[in-house]
Tab-separated table of C-alpha atoms in Angstrom:
chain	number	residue	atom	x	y	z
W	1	UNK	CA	5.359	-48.826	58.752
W	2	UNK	CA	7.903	-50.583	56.983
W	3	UNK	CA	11.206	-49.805	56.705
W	4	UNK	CA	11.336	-49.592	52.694
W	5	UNK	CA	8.292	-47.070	52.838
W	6	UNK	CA	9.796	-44.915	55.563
W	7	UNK	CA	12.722	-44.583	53.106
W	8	UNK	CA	10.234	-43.785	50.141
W	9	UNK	CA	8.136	-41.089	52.404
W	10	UNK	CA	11.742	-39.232	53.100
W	11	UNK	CA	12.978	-39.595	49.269
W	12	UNK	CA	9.334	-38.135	48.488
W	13	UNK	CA	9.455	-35.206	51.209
W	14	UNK	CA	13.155	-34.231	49.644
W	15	UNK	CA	11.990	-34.457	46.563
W	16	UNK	CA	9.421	-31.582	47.255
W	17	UNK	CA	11.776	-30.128	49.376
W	18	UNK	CA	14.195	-29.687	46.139
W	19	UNK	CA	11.434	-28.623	43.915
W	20	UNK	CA	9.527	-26.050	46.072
W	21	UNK	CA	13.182	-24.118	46.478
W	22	UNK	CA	14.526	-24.550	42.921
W	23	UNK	CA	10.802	-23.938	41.101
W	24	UNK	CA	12.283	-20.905	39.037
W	25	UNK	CA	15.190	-22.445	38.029
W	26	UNK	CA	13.055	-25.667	37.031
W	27	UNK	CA	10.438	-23.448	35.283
W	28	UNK	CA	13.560	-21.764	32.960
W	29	UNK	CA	14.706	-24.787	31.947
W	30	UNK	CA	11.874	-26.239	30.867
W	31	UNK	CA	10.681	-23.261	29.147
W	32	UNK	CA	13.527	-23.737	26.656
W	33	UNK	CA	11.748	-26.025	25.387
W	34	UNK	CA	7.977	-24.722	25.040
W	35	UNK	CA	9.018	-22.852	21.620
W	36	UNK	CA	6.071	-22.095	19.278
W	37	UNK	CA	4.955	-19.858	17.351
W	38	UNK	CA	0.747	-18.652	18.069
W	39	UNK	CA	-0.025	-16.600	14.836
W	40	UNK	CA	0.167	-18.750	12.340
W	41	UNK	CA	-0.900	-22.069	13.546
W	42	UNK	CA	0.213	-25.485	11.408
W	43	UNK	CA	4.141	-24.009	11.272
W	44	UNK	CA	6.736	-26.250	12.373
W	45	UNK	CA	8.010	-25.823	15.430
W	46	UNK	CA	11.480	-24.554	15.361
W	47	UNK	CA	14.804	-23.419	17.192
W	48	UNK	CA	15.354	-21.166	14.198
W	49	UNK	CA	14.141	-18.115	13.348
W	50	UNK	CA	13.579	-17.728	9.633
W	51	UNK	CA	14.691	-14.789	7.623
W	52	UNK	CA	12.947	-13.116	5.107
W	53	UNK	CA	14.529	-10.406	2.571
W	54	UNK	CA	12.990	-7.327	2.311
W	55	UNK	CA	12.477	-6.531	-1.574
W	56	UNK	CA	13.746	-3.024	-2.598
W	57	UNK	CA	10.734	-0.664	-4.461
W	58	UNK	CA	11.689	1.395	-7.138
W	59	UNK	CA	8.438	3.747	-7.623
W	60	UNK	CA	9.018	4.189	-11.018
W	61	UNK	CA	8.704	0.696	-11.843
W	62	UNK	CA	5.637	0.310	-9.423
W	63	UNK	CA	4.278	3.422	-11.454
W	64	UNK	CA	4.601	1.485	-14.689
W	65	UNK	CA	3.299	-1.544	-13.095
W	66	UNK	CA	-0.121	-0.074	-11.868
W	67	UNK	CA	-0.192	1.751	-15.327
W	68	UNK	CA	-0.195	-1.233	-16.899
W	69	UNK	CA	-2.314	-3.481	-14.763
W	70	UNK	CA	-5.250	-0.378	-14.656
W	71	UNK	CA	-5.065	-1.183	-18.781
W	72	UNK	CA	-5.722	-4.880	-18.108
W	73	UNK	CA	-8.620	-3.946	-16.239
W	74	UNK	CA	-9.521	-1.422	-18.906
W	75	UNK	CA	-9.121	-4.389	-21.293
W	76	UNK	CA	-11.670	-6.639	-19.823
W	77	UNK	CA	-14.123	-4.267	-20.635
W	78	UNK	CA	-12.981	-3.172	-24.173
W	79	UNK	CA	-11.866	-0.284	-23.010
W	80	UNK	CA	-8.674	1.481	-24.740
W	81	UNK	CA	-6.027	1.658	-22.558
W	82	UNK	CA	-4.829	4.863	-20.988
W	83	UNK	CA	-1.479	6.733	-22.304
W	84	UNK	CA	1.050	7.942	-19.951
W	85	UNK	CA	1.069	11.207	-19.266
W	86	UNK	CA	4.269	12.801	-17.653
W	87	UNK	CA	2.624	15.754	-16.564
W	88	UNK	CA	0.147	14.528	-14.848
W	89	UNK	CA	2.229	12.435	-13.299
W	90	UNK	CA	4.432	15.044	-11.830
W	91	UNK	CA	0.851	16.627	-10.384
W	92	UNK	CA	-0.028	13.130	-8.549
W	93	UNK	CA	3.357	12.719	-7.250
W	94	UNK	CA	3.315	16.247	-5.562
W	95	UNK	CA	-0.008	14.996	-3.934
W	96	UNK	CA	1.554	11.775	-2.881
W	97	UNK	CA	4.267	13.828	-1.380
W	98	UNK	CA	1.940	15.622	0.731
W	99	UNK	CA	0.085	13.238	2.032
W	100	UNK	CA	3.374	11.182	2.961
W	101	UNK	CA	4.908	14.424	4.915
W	102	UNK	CA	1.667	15.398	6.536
W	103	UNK	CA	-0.138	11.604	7.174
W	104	UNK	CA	-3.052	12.894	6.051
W	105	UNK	CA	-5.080	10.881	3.406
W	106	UNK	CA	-7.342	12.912	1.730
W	107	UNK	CA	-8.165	14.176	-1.953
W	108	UNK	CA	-7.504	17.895	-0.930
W	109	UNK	CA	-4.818	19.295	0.296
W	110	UNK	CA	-4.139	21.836	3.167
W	111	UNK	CA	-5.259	24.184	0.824
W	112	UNK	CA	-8.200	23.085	-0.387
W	113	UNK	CA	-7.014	21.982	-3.421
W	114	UNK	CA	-8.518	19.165	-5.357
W	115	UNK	CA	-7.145	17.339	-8.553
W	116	UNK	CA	-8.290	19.914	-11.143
W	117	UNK	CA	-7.356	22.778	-8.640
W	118	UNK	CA	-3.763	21.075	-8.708
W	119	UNK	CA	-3.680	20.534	-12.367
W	120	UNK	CA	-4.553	23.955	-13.193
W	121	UNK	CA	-1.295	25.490	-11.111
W	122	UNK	CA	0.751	23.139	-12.283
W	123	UNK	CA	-0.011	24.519	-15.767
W	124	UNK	CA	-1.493	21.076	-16.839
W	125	UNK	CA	-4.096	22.947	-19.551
W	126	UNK	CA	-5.092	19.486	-22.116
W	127	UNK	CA	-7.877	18.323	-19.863
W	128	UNK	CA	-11.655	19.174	-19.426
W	129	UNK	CA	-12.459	16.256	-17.053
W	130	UNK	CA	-10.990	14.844	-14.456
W	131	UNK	CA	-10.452	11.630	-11.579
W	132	UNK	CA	-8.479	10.904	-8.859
W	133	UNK	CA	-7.689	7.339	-7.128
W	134	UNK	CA	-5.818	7.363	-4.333
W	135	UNK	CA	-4.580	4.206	-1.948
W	136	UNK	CA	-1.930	3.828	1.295
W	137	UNK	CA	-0.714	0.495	2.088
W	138	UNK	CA	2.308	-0.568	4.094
W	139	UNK	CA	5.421	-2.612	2.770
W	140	UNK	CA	4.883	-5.296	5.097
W	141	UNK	CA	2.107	-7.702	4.128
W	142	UNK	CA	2.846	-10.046	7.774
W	143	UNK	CA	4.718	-10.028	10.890
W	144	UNK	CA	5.047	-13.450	12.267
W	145	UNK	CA	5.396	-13.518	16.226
W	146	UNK	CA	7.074	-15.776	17.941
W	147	UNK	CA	6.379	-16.679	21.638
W	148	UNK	CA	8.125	-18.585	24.185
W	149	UNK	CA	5.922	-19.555	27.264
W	150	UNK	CA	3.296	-16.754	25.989
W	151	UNK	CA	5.840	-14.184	26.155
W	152	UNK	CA	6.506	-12.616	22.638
W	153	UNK	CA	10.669	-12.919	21.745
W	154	UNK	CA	11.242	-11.924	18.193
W	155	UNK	CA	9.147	-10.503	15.210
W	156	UNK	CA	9.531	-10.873	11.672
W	157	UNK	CA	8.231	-8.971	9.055
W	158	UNK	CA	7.111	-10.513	6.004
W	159	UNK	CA	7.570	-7.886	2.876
W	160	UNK	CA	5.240	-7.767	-0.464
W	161	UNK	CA	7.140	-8.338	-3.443
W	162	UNK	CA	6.963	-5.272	-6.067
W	163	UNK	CA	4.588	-7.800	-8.037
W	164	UNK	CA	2.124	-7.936	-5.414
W	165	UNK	CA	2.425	-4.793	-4.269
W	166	UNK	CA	0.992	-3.674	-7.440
W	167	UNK	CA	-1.384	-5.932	-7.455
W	168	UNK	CA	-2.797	-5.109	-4.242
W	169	UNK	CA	-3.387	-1.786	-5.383
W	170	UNK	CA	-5.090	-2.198	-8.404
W	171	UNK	CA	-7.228	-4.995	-6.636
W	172	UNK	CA	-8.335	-2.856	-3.821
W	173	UNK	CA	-9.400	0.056	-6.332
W	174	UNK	CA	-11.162	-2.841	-8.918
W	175	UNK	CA	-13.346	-3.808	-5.513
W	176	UNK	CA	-14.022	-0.309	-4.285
W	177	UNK	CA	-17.010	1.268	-6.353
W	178	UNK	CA	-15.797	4.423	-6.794
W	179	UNK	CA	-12.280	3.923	-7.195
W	180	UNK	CA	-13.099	1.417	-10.161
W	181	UNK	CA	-15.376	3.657	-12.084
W	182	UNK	CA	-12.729	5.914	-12.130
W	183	UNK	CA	-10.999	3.389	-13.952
W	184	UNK	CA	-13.515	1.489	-16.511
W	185	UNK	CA	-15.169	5.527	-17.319
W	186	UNK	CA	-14.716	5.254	-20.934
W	187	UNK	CA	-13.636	9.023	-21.779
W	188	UNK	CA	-10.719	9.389	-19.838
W	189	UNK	CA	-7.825	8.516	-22.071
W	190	UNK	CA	-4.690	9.457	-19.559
W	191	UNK	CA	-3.590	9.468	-16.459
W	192	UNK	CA	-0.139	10.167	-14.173
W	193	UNK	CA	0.396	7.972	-11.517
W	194	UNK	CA	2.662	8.710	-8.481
W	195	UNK	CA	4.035	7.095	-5.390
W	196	UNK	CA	5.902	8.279	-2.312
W	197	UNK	CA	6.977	6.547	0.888
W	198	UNK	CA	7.406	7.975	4.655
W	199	UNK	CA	9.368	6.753	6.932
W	200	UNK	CA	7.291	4.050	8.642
W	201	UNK	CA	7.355	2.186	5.014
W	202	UNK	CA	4.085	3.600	4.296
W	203	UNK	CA	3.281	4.071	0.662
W	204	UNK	CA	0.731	6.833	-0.972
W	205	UNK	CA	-0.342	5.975	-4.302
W	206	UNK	CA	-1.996	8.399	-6.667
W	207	UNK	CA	-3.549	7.824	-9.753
W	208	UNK	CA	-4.933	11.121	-11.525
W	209	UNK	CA	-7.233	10.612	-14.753
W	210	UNK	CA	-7.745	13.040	-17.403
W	211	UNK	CA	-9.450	13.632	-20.357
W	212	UNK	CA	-7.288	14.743	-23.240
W	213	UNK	CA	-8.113	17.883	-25.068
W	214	UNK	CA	-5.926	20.100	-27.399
W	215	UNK	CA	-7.872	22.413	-28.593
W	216	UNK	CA	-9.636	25.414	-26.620
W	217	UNK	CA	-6.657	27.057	-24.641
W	218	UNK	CA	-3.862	29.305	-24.409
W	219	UNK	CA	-1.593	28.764	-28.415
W	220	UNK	CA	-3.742	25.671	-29.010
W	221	UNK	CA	-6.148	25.702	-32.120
W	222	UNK	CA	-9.863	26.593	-31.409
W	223	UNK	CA	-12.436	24.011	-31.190
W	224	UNK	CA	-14.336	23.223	-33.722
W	225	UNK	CA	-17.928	23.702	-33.448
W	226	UNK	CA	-21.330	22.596	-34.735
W	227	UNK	CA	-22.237	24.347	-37.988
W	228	UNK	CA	-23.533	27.616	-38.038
W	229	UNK	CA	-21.155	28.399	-34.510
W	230	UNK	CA	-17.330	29.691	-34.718
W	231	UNK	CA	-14.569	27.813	-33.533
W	232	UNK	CA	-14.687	28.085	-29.651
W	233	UNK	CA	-12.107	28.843	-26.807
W	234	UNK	CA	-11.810	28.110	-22.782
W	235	UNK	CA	-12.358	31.450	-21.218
W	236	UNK	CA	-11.093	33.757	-21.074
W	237	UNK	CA	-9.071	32.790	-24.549
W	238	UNK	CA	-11.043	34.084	-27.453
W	239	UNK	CA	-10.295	32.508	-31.034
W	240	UNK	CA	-8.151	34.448	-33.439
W	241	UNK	CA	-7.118	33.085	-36.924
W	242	UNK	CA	-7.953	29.461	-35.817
W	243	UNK	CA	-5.454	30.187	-32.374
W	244	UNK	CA	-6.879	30.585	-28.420
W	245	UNK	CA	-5.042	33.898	-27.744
């Protein structure tokens, strides 16, 4: 064997020497620079984590916003829209409440209580039909993972905006059947809408439909009826002097 390969073999030998004691140390540093990020493939690779601002929620705006984008979809089908009703309102917001304290996500309460069940202790008389839509959905629409080596080192969470938030809603009731007949039934004329969050940024969203009567109860005129019939009351009211006493 030559002298110039003798040296080689020994360079070689301490070579693996070097690398079979220091192959931790030589594994961490190239790791720093295997950064990538798995979920969402086509993203440039990057040292930098980016930020993303988390959008405050006002629930009274989102309430508006719903109302209004339900009337769109009321629209498309020349429908007339639906008024606000503040009362109502005040009933699906105690419903959203629940469900946000307890987790449960239902259309009856621990009671047993349904939407007309609710509107009728909450006093709500001006209805004689009514529907209920209800939705959860979280604030975050995405959480982007990011991996070094396979090992997960930071998550970000990717927030609706208020705009899509709203439009998620109304979207997932407009592709649920009954959810969107709810909406396109052409006698309801209002409806309440009312949101709550927990603490997990969970939001409960719900929509209660009515429709709008003022005659037939307690101080409100009698109905009228066909000819031949008196004016007619919701028991147990009976009509007196064109009055529901």
């Amino acid at each position: 064997m030559r002298r110039s390969e003798i040296i080689l073999s020994i360079i070689l030998i301490l070579c693996l020497v070097f690398i079979f004691a220091n192959g931790e140390k030589i594994l961490n540093f190239l790791k720093t620079f295997s950064f990538y990020e798995e979920t969402l493939p086509g993203y440039n690779i990057s040292q930098e984590i980016p930020e993303y601002e988390k959008p405050e929620m006002n629930a009274s705006e989102l309430e508006a916003m719903i109302h209004n984008l339900t009337n769109l979809e009321r629209a498309k089908y020349n429908l007339s829209f639906f008024d606000w009703n503040n009362e109502v309102a005040e009933v699906a917001r105690s419903h959203s409440q629940f469900m946000a304290e307890t987790g449960i996500f239902s259309h009856t309460n621990l009671q047993g209580q349904n939407v007309s069940d609710r509107l009728r202790e909450a006093a709500v008389y001006c209805w004689n039909m009514t529907g209920e839509n209800i939705f959860k959905i979280n604030a975050v629409k995405l959480v982007k993972i990011y991996y070094i080596d396979h090992k997960e080192t930071h998550r970000v969470k990717i927030y609706f905006t208020q705009d899509e938030f709203a439009e998620e809603i109304v979207s997932g009731w407009m592709n649920s059947s009954g959810h969107r007949k709810n909406i396109l039934t052409q006698e309801f004329t209002e409806e309440g809408i009312g949101i709550v969050n927990d603490s997990e940024e969970n939001y409960y969203i719900t929509q209660n439909l009515i429709v709008r009567i003022d005659c037939g109860f307690k101080d409100a005129p009698c109905c009228p009826s066909p000819p031949g019939y008196l004016p007619s009351c919701y028991k147990p009211w009976k009509c007196a002097a064109g009055v529901c006493k």
